[in-house]
Amino acid sequence: MAKIISGKEVSAQVKERVRLENERLKSKGIETGLAVVIVGNDPASKVYVNNKKKACETVGFKSFEYALPEETTQQELLDLVEVLNKDTKVNGILVQLPLPKHIDETAIINAISPNKDVDAFHPINVGKIMVGDYAFLPCTPAGVMELIKSTGVDICGKNCVVIGRSNIVGKPMAMLLLHSNGTVTICHSKTKNLREICSQADILIASVGKPNFVTTDMVKDNAIVIDVGINRLENGKLCGDVNFNEVEPKASYITPVPGGVGPMTIAMLMQNTLTASKIQNGID
């Protein structure tokens, strides 16, 4: 029977750590601010933005929200990013993805100042993660690392398998595990012998976007199983990429969906914003 890794509990610990550190900055007269930009009316994006606003209140950050209409042009969005880059009250900038199809996401990400790129999507920050000399980490992979750390299990020397190779989760996830001296395999839609590879993992991370994709025959006895996926079934219920009921008796630790990785993403965004504020104010 696996122990459940509670993202709610671990994220609360991270946010409390950020709140206390932010109090220290406030005592020096430093206010930390996060700007969140949303374009259009995507319901999921609206929920995420609202949750980020609440998290800012929890840790004591100022929150600047820019809700732009669907028909906003790419140039208008670039102009706003440039204003935020120059605004000293704004320490972190997050442009909520996905953007409307007429806007080039890459152009927008590249326009954000690397020092304010709290999503860690800018090519400069991606490159820094590759070489292990980074200030910001992509929020979801960073959250996964915190969840693994909470188990007390040392990643060093462990066989780690990541299912999924996205720029947002899969690739940076592999880099962070590698920096912690894990032996890392990235699997994807073209991988042969997927089940066999996954079944050898001491730490298995699923980020594939397919409901209940990971079944018990893909999981090693006593593995740590981290489910990054969040999928909505036809009945309206949320589920992850891992078949929880099947896999839970076999794993040593497992994350639930919801309540696992999800809360960590926003907590690590708060951590990145704090880091940005400290860097911009010359504080260690």
Coordinates of C-alpha atoms in Angstrom, one line a residue, residues 14-265:
V14 CA 6.7 26.0 0.3
K15 CA 4.3 28.9 0.4
E16 CA 4.9 29.4 4.1
R17 CA 8.7 29.4 3.4
V18 CA 8.1 32.0 0.7
R19 CA 5.9 34.1 3.0
L20 CA 8.4 34.2 5.8
E21 CA 11.2 35.2 3.3
N22 CA 9.0 37.8 1.8
E23 CA 8.4 39.3 5.3
R24 CA 12.2 39.7 5.5
L25 CA 12.2 41.6 2.2
K26 CA 9.3 43.8 3.3
S27 CA 11.3 44.7 6.5
K28 CA 14.0 46.1 4.1
G29 CA 11.3 48.1 2.3
I30 CA 11.1 45.7 -0.7
E31 CA 7.7 44.8 -2.2
T32 CA 7.5 41.9 -4.5
G33 CA 5.0 41.9 -7.5
L34 CA 3.8 39.4 -10.0
A35 CA 2.1 40.4 -13.3
V36 CA -0.2 37.8 -14.8
V37 CA -1.4 38.3 -18.4
I38 CA -4.3 36.4 -19.8
V39 CA -5.6 36.8 -23.4
G40 CA -9.1 35.5 -24.3
N41 CA -11.7 33.5 -22.3
D42 CA -10.2 30.0 -21.9
P43 CA -12.1 28.7 -18.7
A44 CA -9.1 26.6 -17.5
S45 CA -6.8 29.6 -17.9
K46 CA -9.2 31.8 -15.8
V47 CA -9.1 29.2 -13.0
Y48 CA -5.3 29.1 -13.0
V49 CA -5.0 32.9 -13.0
N50 CA -7.5 33.2 -10.1
N51 CA -5.5 30.5 -8.1
K52 CA -2.3 32.5 -8.8
K53 CA -3.9 35.6 -7.5
K54 CA -4.9 33.8 -4.3
A55 CA -1.4 32.5 -3.8
C56 CA 0.0 36.0 -4.1
E57 CA -2.3 37.1 -1.3
T58 CA -1.2 34.1 0.8
V59 CA 2.5 34.9 0.5
G60 CA 2.2 38.7 0.6
F61 CA 3.0 39.6 -3.0
K62 CA 1.4 42.3 -5.0
S63 CA -0.6 40.9 -7.9
F64 CA -1.1 42.7 -11.2
E65 CA -3.6 41.1 -13.5
Y66 CA -4.1 42.0 -17.2
A67 CA -7.1 40.4 -18.8
L68 CA -7.0 41.1 -22.5
P69 CA -9.7 40.4 -25.1
E70 CA -9.4 37.5 -27.5
E71 CA -8.9 39.8 -30.5
T72 CA -5.7 41.4 -28.9
T73 CA -3.0 41.6 -31.5
Q74 CA 0.4 40.1 -31.1
Q75 CA 2.0 43.6 -31.3
E76 CA -0.4 44.9 -28.5
L77 CA 0.7 42.0 -26.3
L78 CA 4.4 42.6 -27.1
D79 CA 3.9 46.3 -26.2
L80 CA 2.4 45.3 -22.8
V81 CA 5.3 42.9 -22.1
E82 CA 7.8 45.6 -22.8
V83 CA 6.0 48.0 -20.4
L84 CA 6.1 45.2 -17.7
N85 CA 9.8 44.5 -18.4
K86 CA 10.5 48.2 -17.5
D87 CA 8.1 48.4 -14.5
T88 CA 10.2 48.2 -11.3
K89 CA 7.1 47.2 -9.3
V90 CA 6.8 44.0 -11.4
N91 CA 9.4 41.4 -10.5
G92 CA 7.9 38.5 -12.3
I93 CA 5.9 38.3 -15.6
L94 CA 3.7 35.3 -16.5
V95 CA 1.8 35.2 -19.8
Q96 CA -0.8 32.5 -19.4
L97 CA -0.7 29.8 -22.1
P98 CA -2.3 28.8 -24.4
L99 CA -2.6 32.1 -26.3
P100 CA -5.1 32.6 -29.2
K101 CA -3.9 31.0 -32.4
H102 CA -3.1 34.3 -34.2
I103 CA -0.4 35.1 -31.6
D104 CA 3.0 33.4 -31.8
E105 CA 3.7 32.0 -28.3
T106 CA 7.5 31.8 -28.9
A107 CA 7.7 35.5 -29.8
I108 CA 5.9 36.4 -26.6
I109 CA 8.0 34.2 -24.4
N110 CA 11.2 35.5 -26.0
A111 CA 10.1 39.1 -25.4
I112 CA 9.9 38.6 -21.6
S113 CA 13.0 39.7 -19.7
P114 CA 14.9 36.6 -18.6
N115 CA 15.2 38.1 -15.1
K116 CA 11.4 38.3 -14.9
D117 CA 10.7 35.0 -16.6
V118 CA 9.2 33.2 -13.6
D119 CA 7.9 30.4 -15.9
A120 CA 11.5 29.7 -16.9
F121 CA 10.5 29.3 -20.6
H122 CA 12.9 31.9 -22.1
P123 CA 15.7 30.3 -24.1
I124 CA 18.3 31.8 -21.8
N125 CA 16.7 30.3 -18.8
V126 CA 16.3 26.9 -20.6
G127 CA 20.0 27.0 -21.5
K128 CA 20.9 27.7 -17.9
I129 CA 18.9 24.7 -16.7
M130 CA 20.7 22.5 -19.2
V131 CA 24.1 23.5 -17.8
G132 CA 22.9 23.4 -14.2
D133 CA 23.5 27.1 -13.5
Y134 CA 20.0 28.4 -13.1
A135 CA 18.0 30.9 -11.0
F136 CA 14.6 29.9 -12.1
L137 CA 13.1 26.4 -12.7
P138 CA 10.0 25.5 -14.7
C139 CA 7.3 25.4 -12.0
T140 CA 5.9 21.9 -12.6
P141 CA 9.2 20.0 -12.7
A142 CA 10.4 22.0 -9.7
G143 CA 7.3 21.0 -7.9
V144 CA 7.8 17.4 -8.7
M145 CA 11.3 17.6 -7.2
E146 CA 9.9 19.0 -4.0
L147 CA 7.4 16.1 -3.8
I148 CA 10.1 13.6 -4.3
K149 CA 12.3 15.3 -1.7
S150 CA 9.3 15.2 0.8
T151 CA 9.5 11.3 0.7
G152 CA 13.1 11.4 2.1
V153 CA 14.2 9.2 -0.8
D154 CA 17.6 10.1 -2.4
I155 CA 17.4 10.4 -6.2
C156 CA 21.2 9.7 -6.5
G157 CA 21.8 6.5 -8.5
K158 CA 18.1 5.7 -8.9
N159 CA 16.6 4.6 -12.3
C160 CA 14.3 7.5 -13.2
V161 CA 11.9 7.3 -16.2
V162 CA 10.0 10.3 -17.5
I163 CA 7.1 9.6 -19.9
G164 CA 6.7 12.7 -22.0
R165 CA 9.1 15.0 -23.7
S166 CA 7.4 18.4 -23.7
N167 CA 9.4 21.6 -23.2
I168 CA 7.3 22.5 -20.2
V169 CA 7.6 19.3 -18.2
G170 CA 9.3 16.3 -19.8
K171 CA 12.6 17.7 -20.9
P172 CA 13.3 20.0 -17.9
M173 CA 12.1 17.2 -15.6
A174 CA 14.8 14.9 -17.0
M175 CA 17.5 17.6 -16.5
L176 CA 16.5 18.2 -12.9
L177 CA 16.7 14.5 -12.1
L178 CA 20.0 14.3 -13.9
H179 CA 21.4 17.2 -11.8
S180 CA 20.4 15.1 -8.8
N181 CA 22.5 12.2 -10.1
G182 CA 19.6 10.1 -11.2
T183 CA 20.0 7.8 -14.2
V184 CA 17.3 9.1 -16.6
T185 CA 15.4 7.7 -19.5
I186 CA 12.9 9.8 -21.4
C187 CA 10.1 7.9 -23.1
H188 CA 7.6 9.1 -25.7
S189 CA 5.2 8.0 -28.4
K190 CA 8.0 6.5 -30.5
T191 CA 9.6 4.6 -27.6
K192 CA 9.9 0.8 -28.1
N193 CA 9.4 -1.6 -25.2
L194 CA 7.8 1.2 -23.2
R195 CA 6.3 -1.1 -20.6
E196 CA 9.6 -2.9 -20.0
I197 CA 11.5 0.4 -19.6
C198 CA 8.9 1.9 -17.2
S199 CA 8.8 -1.3 -15.1
Q200 CA 12.5 -0.9 -14.3
A201 CA 12.0 2.7 -12.9
D202 CA 12.6 3.4 -9.2
I203 CA 11.0 6.8 -9.9
L204 CA 8.4 7.0 -12.6
I205 CA 7.0 10.3 -13.7
A206 CA 4.0 10.4 -16.1
S207 CA 3.4 13.5 -18.2
V208 CA 1.7 12.2 -21.3
G209 CA -1.8 13.6 -21.2
K210 CA -3.7 10.3 -21.6
P211 CA -6.1 9.2 -18.9
N212 CA -5.1 6.1 -16.9
F213 CA -2.2 5.4 -19.3
V214 CA 0.1 3.9 -16.7
T215 CA -1.1 0.5 -15.5
T216 CA 0.2 -1.9 -12.9
D217 CA 2.4 -3.9 -15.3
M218 CA 4.4 -0.7 -16.1
V219 CA 5.3 -0.1 -12.5
K220 CA 8.1 -1.7 -10.5
D221 CA 7.4 -2.9 -6.9
N222 CA 7.9 -0.1 -4.4
A223 CA 8.5 2.6 -7.1
I224 CA 7.8 6.3 -6.5
V225 CA 5.1 7.2 -9.0
I226 CA 4.5 10.9 -9.8
D227 CA 1.4 11.7 -11.9
V228 CA 1.7 15.1 -13.7
G229 CA -1.3 14.5 -15.9
I230 CA -4.7 16.0 -15.4
N231 CA -7.5 14.8 -17.6
R232 CA -11.2 15.3 -17.5
L233 CA -13.3 12.1 -18.2
E234 CA -16.6 12.0 -20.0
N235 CA -18.4 11.9 -16.6
G236 CA -16.7 15.2 -15.7
K237 CA -14.3 13.6 -13.1
L238 CA -10.6 14.5 -13.1
C239 CA -8.0 11.8 -13.4
G240 CA -4.3 11.6 -14.0
D241 CA -2.1 9.7 -16.5
V242 CA -1.7 6.9 -13.9
N243 CA -4.4 4.3 -13.1
F244 CA -4.4 5.2 -9.4
N245 CA -6.5 2.3 -8.2
E246 CA -4.4 -0.3 -10.0
V247 CA -1.0 1.2 -9.3
E248 CA -1.4 2.5 -5.7
P249 CA -1.1 -1.0 -4.0
K250 CA 2.2 -1.7 -5.9
A251 CA 4.0 1.7 -5.4
S252 CA 5.8 2.9 -2.3
Y253 CA 4.7 6.5 -2.8
I254 CA 2.2 8.0 -5.2
T255 CA 0.6 11.3 -6.0
P256 CA -3.2 11.7 -6.3
V257 CA -5.0 13.6 -9.0
P258 CA -6.2 16.2 -8.1
G259 CA -4.2 17.3 -5.0
G260 CA -0.8 16.1 -6.1
V261 CA 1.4 17.9 -8.6
G262 CA -1.2 20.6 -9.4
P263 CA -0.8 22.7 -6.2
M264 CA 3.0 22.5 -6.4
T265 CA 3.1 24.3 -9.8

